[in-house]
Amino acid sequence: LETSSAVVDAVARVRPAVVTVLNTQRAQRILTFWGVREIQPKSSGSGVIISAEGYIVTNNHVVENWQTLEVIYADGNKAPARFVGADQYADTAVIKVDGPVPAVAEFGDSTVLKPGETVIAIGSALGNFENTVTVGVVSALERSLDSGKGYALEGMIQTDAAINHGNSGGPLVNLLGQVVGINTAIVRGDQTSGDVAEGLGFAIPSAIASDLSAQIIQKGYVERPLLGIRYQMITPEVAGANGLPMEWGVYIYDIEPGSPAAQSDLQPGDIITAIGNETISAEISYINALNRHKVGEQVTITFWRNGRTLTTEVILAGHPR
């Protein structure tokens, strides 16, 4: 009964700050039997208001390709929203509404979460069921989730609180009514084995989301390091087919003029095998290894060239704005 009461109290505290995010995307032209048609895709997700100034945290994938954004508050009222900034590598975005907001949620400390702890997910399930509440536990911490885009979402909270399409961007809440995560993804099964899974939801921990959202509000973006190479990933299959001595790495096929790579000893044809102290592997992608360093930092790059393992020092730059 105590836990049930705590859940009710936590939901009452956070629910008014949860919004549905409506994304009308840029028009696309498609070829049909009757000729070229223009369609304007629409999608929806969730978000949570984090300041009285109207800033709302959601997922990058909820707002990407936006043309116009709108939010629906918990009481059903609507308001236009503008895009502030996003970081694809942590699937985090911030949008903003003008005027008074109905409520503001508070970030909690995700670093003190423990497996088995009760958590609550709130969001617009399937886009139609606004402010749906589900309850579960923290199943695990520090999970890594493959994005399918050459990098992993790291440090994720795994939970069995039901998360459905449309819940993305909504808060994961502790029993104190604090936001400890931003719900991001579900895994329904293993495509390789065909196994079907239930209760595998993942959330960005508040320790990451709060830091990134603060950067986005301040600067409009998250500063990520740039090496300045065009590359192809080396996997065990690629390595085996080409007789390479490593299983994982990054084959450089071009270097951007004026970039940190151009100012180092790296050359097209080199294969990067490590960045700093981290070796590129099945668990650590090139992008994740690079993103663990900061702009302006001097980093040792280990690479393979003509049968020799060499190193070079680079000072990482930021992405052009």
GROMACS .gro file of C-alpha atoms in nm:
model
  321
    1LEU     CA    1   0.000   0.000   0.000
    2GLU     CA    2   0.286   0.236   0.078
    3THR     CA    3   0.441   0.180  -0.264
    4SER     CA    4   0.103   0.222  -0.435
    5SER     CA    5   0.048   0.551  -0.254
    6ALA     CA    6   0.398   0.669  -0.344
    7VAL     CA    7   0.333   0.588  -0.712
    8VAL     CA    8   0.008   0.786  -0.706
    9ASP     CA    9   0.182   1.083  -0.543
   10ALA     CA   10   0.475   1.070  -0.788
   11VAL     CA   11   0.242   1.058  -1.088
   12ALA     CA   12   0.039   1.350  -0.955
   13ARG     CA   13   0.358   1.552  -0.922
   14VAL     CA   14   0.502   1.484  -1.269
   15ARG     CA   15   0.205   1.412  -1.495
   16PRO     CA   16   0.100   1.777  -1.548
   17ALA     CA   17   0.450   1.846  -1.686
   18VAL     CA   18   0.432   1.568  -1.947
   19VAL     CA   19   0.336   1.668  -2.301
   20THR     CA   20   0.257   1.502  -2.631
   21VAL     CA   21   0.489   1.626  -2.905
   22LEU     CA   22   0.340   1.652  -3.256
   23ASN     CA   23   0.591   1.670  -3.541
   24THR     CA   24   0.476   1.776  -3.887
   25GLN     CA   25   0.774   1.682  -4.098
   26ARG     CA   26   0.914   1.833  -4.415
   27ALA     CA   27   0.723   1.746  -4.730
   28GLN     CA   28   0.847   1.452  -4.934
   29ARG     CA   29   0.789   1.367  -5.296
   30ILE     CA   30   0.707   1.006  -5.377
   31LEU     CA   31   0.656   0.833  -5.709
   32THR     CA   32   0.322   0.654  -5.743
   33PHE     CA   33   0.137   0.482  -6.027
   34TRP     CA   34  -0.041   0.813  -6.090
   35GLY     CA   35   0.278   1.017  -6.093
   36VAL     CA   36   0.470   1.220  -5.835
   37ARG     CA   37   0.279   1.302  -5.515
   38GLU     CA   38   0.383   1.523  -5.229
   39ILE     CA   39   0.317   1.395  -4.880
   40GLN     CA   40   0.380   1.559  -4.545
   41PRO     CA   41   0.455   1.291  -4.284
   42LYS     CA   42   0.345   1.341  -3.926
   43SER     CA   43   0.469   1.170  -3.612
   44SER     CA   44   0.430   1.205  -3.240
   45GLY     CA   45   0.609   1.132  -2.917
   46SER     CA   46   0.630   1.261  -2.564
   47GLY     CA   47   0.827   1.520  -2.371
   48VAL     CA   48   0.861   1.668  -2.026
   49ILE     CA   49   0.871   2.035  -1.925
   50ILE     CA   50   1.191   2.106  -1.730
   51SER     CA   51   1.173   2.483  -1.674
   52ALA     CA   52   0.923   2.762  -1.618
   53GLU     CA   53   1.069   2.928  -1.931
   54GLY     CA   54   0.901   2.655  -2.138
   55TYR     CA   55   1.194   2.427  -2.221
   56ILE     CA   56   1.091   2.067  -2.292
   57VAL     CA   57   1.319   1.762  -2.314
   58THR     CA   58   1.235   1.489  -2.563
   59ASN     CA   59   1.415   1.249  -2.798
   60ASN     CA   60   1.598   1.356  -3.110
   61HIS     CA   61   1.413   1.090  -3.311
   62VAL     CA   62   1.080   1.242  -3.202
   63VAL     CA   63   1.158   1.580  -3.360
   64GLU     CA   64   1.398   1.499  -3.646
   65ASN     CA   65   1.300   1.622  -3.993
   66TRP     CA   66   1.062   1.867  -3.831
   67GLN     CA   67   0.892   2.147  -4.018
   68THR     CA   68   0.651   2.253  -3.744
   69LEU     CA   69   0.621   2.134  -3.385
   70GLU     CA   70   0.328   2.146  -3.147
   71VAL     CA   71   0.265   2.015  -2.796
   72ILE     CA   72  -0.049   1.898  -2.622
   73TYR     CA   73  -0.053   1.961  -2.248
   74ALA     CA   74  -0.198   1.715  -1.998
   75ASP     CA   75  -0.520   1.922  -1.983
   76GLY     CA   76  -0.567   1.894  -2.361
   77ASN     CA   77  -0.461   2.248  -2.450
   78LYS     CA   78  -0.224   2.290  -2.743
   79ALA     CA   79   0.069   2.524  -2.804
   80PRO     CA   80   0.317   2.573  -3.088
   81ALA     CA   81   0.677   2.482  -3.007
   82ARG     CA   82   1.010   2.571  -3.162
   83PHE     CA   83   1.316   2.355  -3.201
   84VAL     CA   84   1.610   2.457  -2.978
   85GLY     CA   85   1.867   2.188  -3.053
   86ALA     CA   86   1.945   1.817  -3.044
   87ASP     CA   87   2.219   1.558  -3.006
   88GLN     CA   88   2.172   1.248  -3.218
   89TYR     CA   89   2.442   1.050  -3.036
   90ALA     CA   90   2.243   1.052  -2.712
   91ASP     CA   91   1.902   1.082  -2.885
   92THR     CA   92   1.825   1.396  -2.683
   93ALA     CA   93   1.650   1.714  -2.798
   94VAL     CA   94   1.508   2.031  -2.649
   95ILE     CA   95   1.209   2.227  -2.777
   96LYS     CA   96   1.047   2.537  -2.630
   97VAL     CA   97   0.700   2.680  -2.586
   98ASP     CA   98   0.620   3.043  -2.509
   99GLY     CA   99   0.391   3.163  -2.235
  100PRO     CA  100   0.306   3.004  -1.900
  101VAL     CA  101   0.339   2.627  -1.862
  102PRO     CA  102   0.111   2.408  -1.647
  103ALA     CA  103   0.390   2.245  -1.444
  104VAL     CA  104   0.764   2.185  -1.428
  105ALA     CA  105   0.928   1.849  -1.355
  106GLU     CA  106   1.245   1.811  -1.151
  107PHE     CA  107   1.546   1.605  -1.256
  108GLY     CA  108   1.653   1.345  -1.000
  109ASP     CA  109   1.989   1.173  -0.958
  110SER     CA  110   2.007   0.867  -1.182
  111THR     CA  111   2.351   0.775  -1.044
  112VAL     CA  112   2.192   0.646  -0.723
  113LEU     CA  113   1.941   0.416  -0.896
  114LYS     CA  114   1.957   0.048  -0.803
  115PRO     CA  115   1.827  -0.260  -0.985
  116GLY     CA  116   1.487  -0.354  -0.846
  117GLU     CA  117   1.391   0.005  -0.764
  118THR     CA  118   1.037   0.103  -0.862
  119VAL     CA  119   1.009   0.343  -1.156
  120ILE     CA  120   0.719   0.494  -1.348
  121ALA     CA  121   0.696   0.568  -1.720
  122ILE     CA  122   0.462   0.843  -1.839
  123GLY     CA  123   0.392   0.925  -2.203
  124SER     CA  124   0.155   0.923  -2.496
  125ALA     CA  125   0.142   0.555  -2.583
  126LEU     CA  126   0.081   0.499  -2.956
  127GLY     CA  127   0.028   0.875  -2.989
  128ASN     CA  128  -0.338   0.843  -2.890
  129PHE     CA  129  -0.334   0.754  -2.521
  130GLU     CA  130  -0.194   1.073  -2.370
  131ASN     CA  131  -0.029   1.060  -2.028
  132THR     CA  132  -0.041   0.684  -1.998
  133VAL     CA  133   0.119   0.563  -1.674
  134THR     CA  134   0.302   0.230  -1.645
  135VAL     CA  135   0.500   0.098  -1.350
  136GLY     CA  136   0.798  -0.137  -1.331
  137VAL     CA  137   1.144  -0.165  -1.188
  138VAL     CA  138   1.496  -0.075  -1.286
  139SER     CA  139   1.602  -0.398  -1.455
  140ALA     CA  140   1.968  -0.303  -1.510
  141LEU     CA  141   2.199  -0.004  -1.542
  142GLU     CA  142   2.478   0.101  -1.781
  143ARG     CA  143   2.329  -0.083  -2.077
  144SER     CA  144   2.459  -0.019  -2.429
  145LEU     CA  145   2.202  -0.010  -2.710
  146ASP     CA  146   2.303  -0.029  -3.077
  147SER     CA  147   2.149   0.261  -3.270
  148GLY     CA  148   2.198   0.088  -3.605
  149LYS     CA  149   2.384   0.400  -3.723
  150GLY     CA  150   2.740   0.309  -3.631
  151TYR     CA  151   2.729   0.403  -3.265
  152ALA     CA  152   2.564   0.289  -2.944
  153LEU     CA  153   2.349   0.472  -2.690
  154GLU     CA  154   2.555   0.421  -2.376
  155GLY     CA  155   2.484   0.423  -2.003
  156MET     CA  156   2.116   0.342  -2.058
  157ILE     CA  157   1.868   0.245  -1.786
  158GLN     CA  158   1.688  -0.082  -1.863
  159THR     CA  159   1.335  -0.110  -1.725
  160ASP     CA  160   1.035  -0.341  -1.753
  161ALA     CA  161   0.790  -0.051  -1.716
  162ALA     CA  162   0.587  -0.080  -2.036
  163ILE     CA  163   0.716   0.162  -2.302
  164ASN     CA  164   0.531   0.177  -2.632
  165HIS     CA  165   0.560   0.371  -2.955
  166GLY     CA  166   0.470   0.729  -2.864
  167ASN     CA  167   0.624   0.702  -2.517
  168SER     CA  168   0.959   0.813  -2.660
  169GLY     CA  169   1.077   1.133  -2.495
  170GLY     CA  170   0.856   1.095  -2.190
  171PRO     CA  171   0.994   1.076  -1.835
  172LEU     CA  172   1.098   0.777  -1.629
  173VAL     CA  173   1.016   0.878  -1.273
  174ASN     CA  174   1.124   0.759  -0.928
  175LEU     CA  175   0.896   0.737  -0.625
  176LEU     CA  176   0.998   1.089  -0.518
  177GLY     CA  177   0.836   1.226  -0.834
  178GLN     CA  178   1.170   1.312  -0.993
  179VAL     CA  179   1.268   1.247  -1.355
  180VAL     CA  180   1.551   0.991  -1.351
  181GLY     CA  181   1.541   0.907  -1.721
  182ILE     CA  182   1.403   0.996  -2.063
  183ASN     CA  183   1.229   0.696  -2.220
  184THR     CA  184   1.385   0.622  -2.555
  185ALA     CA  185   1.353   0.272  -2.697
  186ILE     CA  186   1.208  -0.074  -2.667
  187VAL     CA  187   1.354  -0.402  -2.787
  188ARG     CA  188   1.097  -0.657  -2.898
  189GLY     CA  189   1.330  -0.940  -2.989
  190ASP     CA  190   1.651  -1.066  -3.143
  191GLN     CA  191   1.638  -1.045  -3.522
  192THR     CA  192   1.916  -1.302  -3.556
  193SER     CA  193   1.765  -1.575  -3.340
  194GLY     CA  194   1.401  -1.482  -3.385
  195ASP     CA  195   1.349  -1.476  -3.007
  196VAL     CA  196   1.068  -1.250  -2.888
  197ALA     CA  197   1.126  -1.039  -2.577
  198GLU     CA  198   0.894  -0.851  -2.344
  199GLY     CA  199   0.972  -0.587  -2.085
  200LEU     CA  200   1.289  -0.451  -2.245
  201GLY     CA  201   1.260  -0.074  -2.230
  202PHE     CA  202   1.548   0.172  -2.221
  203ALA     CA  203   1.583   0.528  -2.095
  204ILE     CA  204   1.856   0.791  -2.110
  205PRO     CA  205   1.965   0.851  -1.748
  206SER     CA  206   1.894   1.195  -1.608
  207ALA     CA  207   2.265   1.246  -1.537
  208ILE     CA  208   2.318   1.250  -1.915
  209ALA     CA  209   1.989   1.413  -2.020
  210SER     CA  210   2.017   1.702  -1.775
  211ASP     CA  211   2.374   1.781  -1.880
  212LEU     CA  212   2.300   1.763  -2.252
  213SER     CA  213   1.977   1.965  -2.226
  214ALA     CA  214   2.163   2.237  -2.034
  215GLN     CA  215   2.422   2.254  -2.314
  216ILE     CA  216   2.151   2.269  -2.579
  217ILE     CA  217   1.963   2.546  -2.396
  218GLN     CA  218   2.285   2.744  -2.354
  219LYS     CA  219   2.442   2.694  -2.698
  220GLY     CA  220   2.179   2.531  -2.920
  221TYR     CA  221   2.388   2.216  -2.962
  222VAL     CA  222   2.609   1.963  -2.785
  223GLU     CA  223   2.975   2.002  -2.867
  224ARG     CA  224   3.114   1.674  -3.002
  225PRO     CA  225   3.473   1.616  -3.117
  226LEU     CA  226   3.571   1.591  -3.484
  227LEU     CA  227   3.870   1.400  -3.626
  228GLY     CA  228   3.796   1.476  -3.990
  229ILE     CA  229   3.809   1.145  -4.174
  230ARG     CA  230   3.584   0.964  -4.419
  231TYR     CA  231   3.590   0.598  -4.330
  232GLN     CA  232   3.457   0.248  -4.360
  233MET     CA  233   3.420   0.020  -4.061
  234ILE     CA  234   3.638  -0.290  -4.044
  235THR     CA  235   3.443  -0.586  -3.905
  236PRO     CA  236   3.560  -0.948  -3.862
  237GLU     CA  237   3.396  -1.031  -4.197
  238VAL     CA  238   3.572  -0.745  -4.379
  239ALA     CA  239   3.902  -0.823  -4.205
  240GLY     CA  240   3.882  -1.192  -4.297
  241ALA     CA  241   3.800  -1.120  -4.661
  242ASN     CA  242   4.097  -0.883  -4.690
  243GLY     CA  243   4.351  -1.072  -4.481
  244LEU     CA  244   4.380  -0.799  -4.218
  245PRO     CA  245   4.541  -0.876  -3.879
  246MET     CA  246   4.272  -0.695  -3.674
  247GLU     CA  247   3.903  -0.780  -3.636
  248TRP     CA  248   3.777  -0.427  -3.575
  249GLY     CA  249   3.892  -0.088  -3.691
  250VAL     CA  250   3.827   0.211  -3.915
  251TYR     CA  251   3.964   0.223  -4.270
  252ILE     CA  252   4.039   0.583  -4.376
  253TYR     CA  253   3.956   0.649  -4.740
  254ASP     CA  254   3.969   1.030  -4.727
  255ILE     CA  255   4.084   1.308  -4.494
  256GLU     CA  256   3.915   1.647  -4.476
  257PRO     CA  257   4.153   1.938  -4.551
  258GLY     CA  258   4.240   2.146  -4.245
  259SER     CA  259   4.096   1.889  -4.003
  260PRO     CA  260   4.280   1.745  -3.701
  261ALA     CA  261   4.347   1.429  -3.903
  262ALA     CA  262   4.504   1.637  -4.182
  263GLN     CA  263   4.740   1.794  -3.930
  264SER     CA  264   4.852   1.454  -3.798
  265ASP     CA  265   5.044   1.163  -3.948
  266LEU     CA  266   4.726   0.987  -4.062
  267GLN     CA  267   4.691   0.906  -4.433
  268PRO     CA  268   4.422   0.753  -4.655
  269GLY     CA  269   4.466   0.377  -4.639
  270ASP     CA  270   4.548   0.373  -4.268
  271ILE     CA  271   4.330   0.168  -4.033
  272ILE     CA  272   4.260   0.322  -3.691
  273THR     CA  273   4.247   0.056  -3.419
  274ALA     CA  274   4.235   0.265  -3.100
  275ILE     CA  275   4.151   0.615  -2.979
  276GLY     CA  276   4.324   0.706  -2.655
  277ASN     CA  277   4.323   0.400  -2.432
  278GLU     CA  278   4.018   0.241  -2.595
  279THR     CA  279   4.051  -0.022  -2.864
  280ILE     CA  280   3.777  -0.024  -3.127
  281SER     CA  281   3.578  -0.345  -3.084
  282ALA     CA  282   3.231  -0.498  -3.106
  283GLU     CA  283   3.148  -0.315  -2.782
  284ILE     CA  284   3.321   0.018  -2.852
  285SER     CA  285   3.255   0.179  -3.191
  286TYR     CA  286   3.476   0.445  -3.347
  287ILE     CA  287   3.216   0.717  -3.280
  288ASN     CA  288   3.164   0.616  -2.917
  289ALA     CA  289   3.539   0.603  -2.855
  290LEU     CA  290   3.578   0.948  -3.015
  291ASN     CA  291   3.283   1.099  -2.825
  292ARG     CA  292   3.440   1.008  -2.490
  293HIS     CA  293   3.693   1.285  -2.553
  294LYS     CA  294   3.645   1.662  -2.559
  295VAL     CA  295   3.700   1.930  -2.819
  296GLY     CA  296   4.052   2.072  -2.777
  297GLU     CA  297   4.183   1.755  -2.610
  298GLN     CA  298   4.506   1.597  -2.734
  299VAL     CA  299   4.447   1.230  -2.806
  300THR     CA  300   4.672   0.946  -2.917
  301ILE     CA  301   4.545   0.765  -3.228
  302THR     CA  302   4.674   0.411  -3.284
  303PHE     CA  303   4.665   0.293  -3.646
  304TRP     CA  304   4.788   0.018  -3.876
  305ARG     CA  305   4.985   0.088  -4.194
  306ASN     CA  306   5.162  -0.163  -4.417
  307GLY     CA  307   5.200  -0.425  -4.148
  308ARG     CA  308   5.311  -0.185  -3.873
  309THR     CA  309   5.123  -0.045  -3.575
  310LEU     CA  310   5.193   0.327  -3.533
  311THR     CA  311   5.063   0.618  -3.322
  312THR     CA  312   5.007   0.987  -3.380
  313GLU     CA  313   4.885   1.274  -3.165
  314VAL     CA  314   4.583   1.486  -3.266
  315ILE     CA  315   4.408   1.783  -3.108
  316LEU     CA  316   4.036   1.728  -3.160
  317ALA     CA  317   3.827   2.006  -3.313
  318GLY     CA  318   3.457   2.078  -3.293
  319HIS     CA  319   3.209   2.027  -3.575
  320PRO     CA  320   3.167   2.336  -3.798
  321ARG     CA  321   2.861   2.548  -3.716
   0.00000   0.00000   0.00000
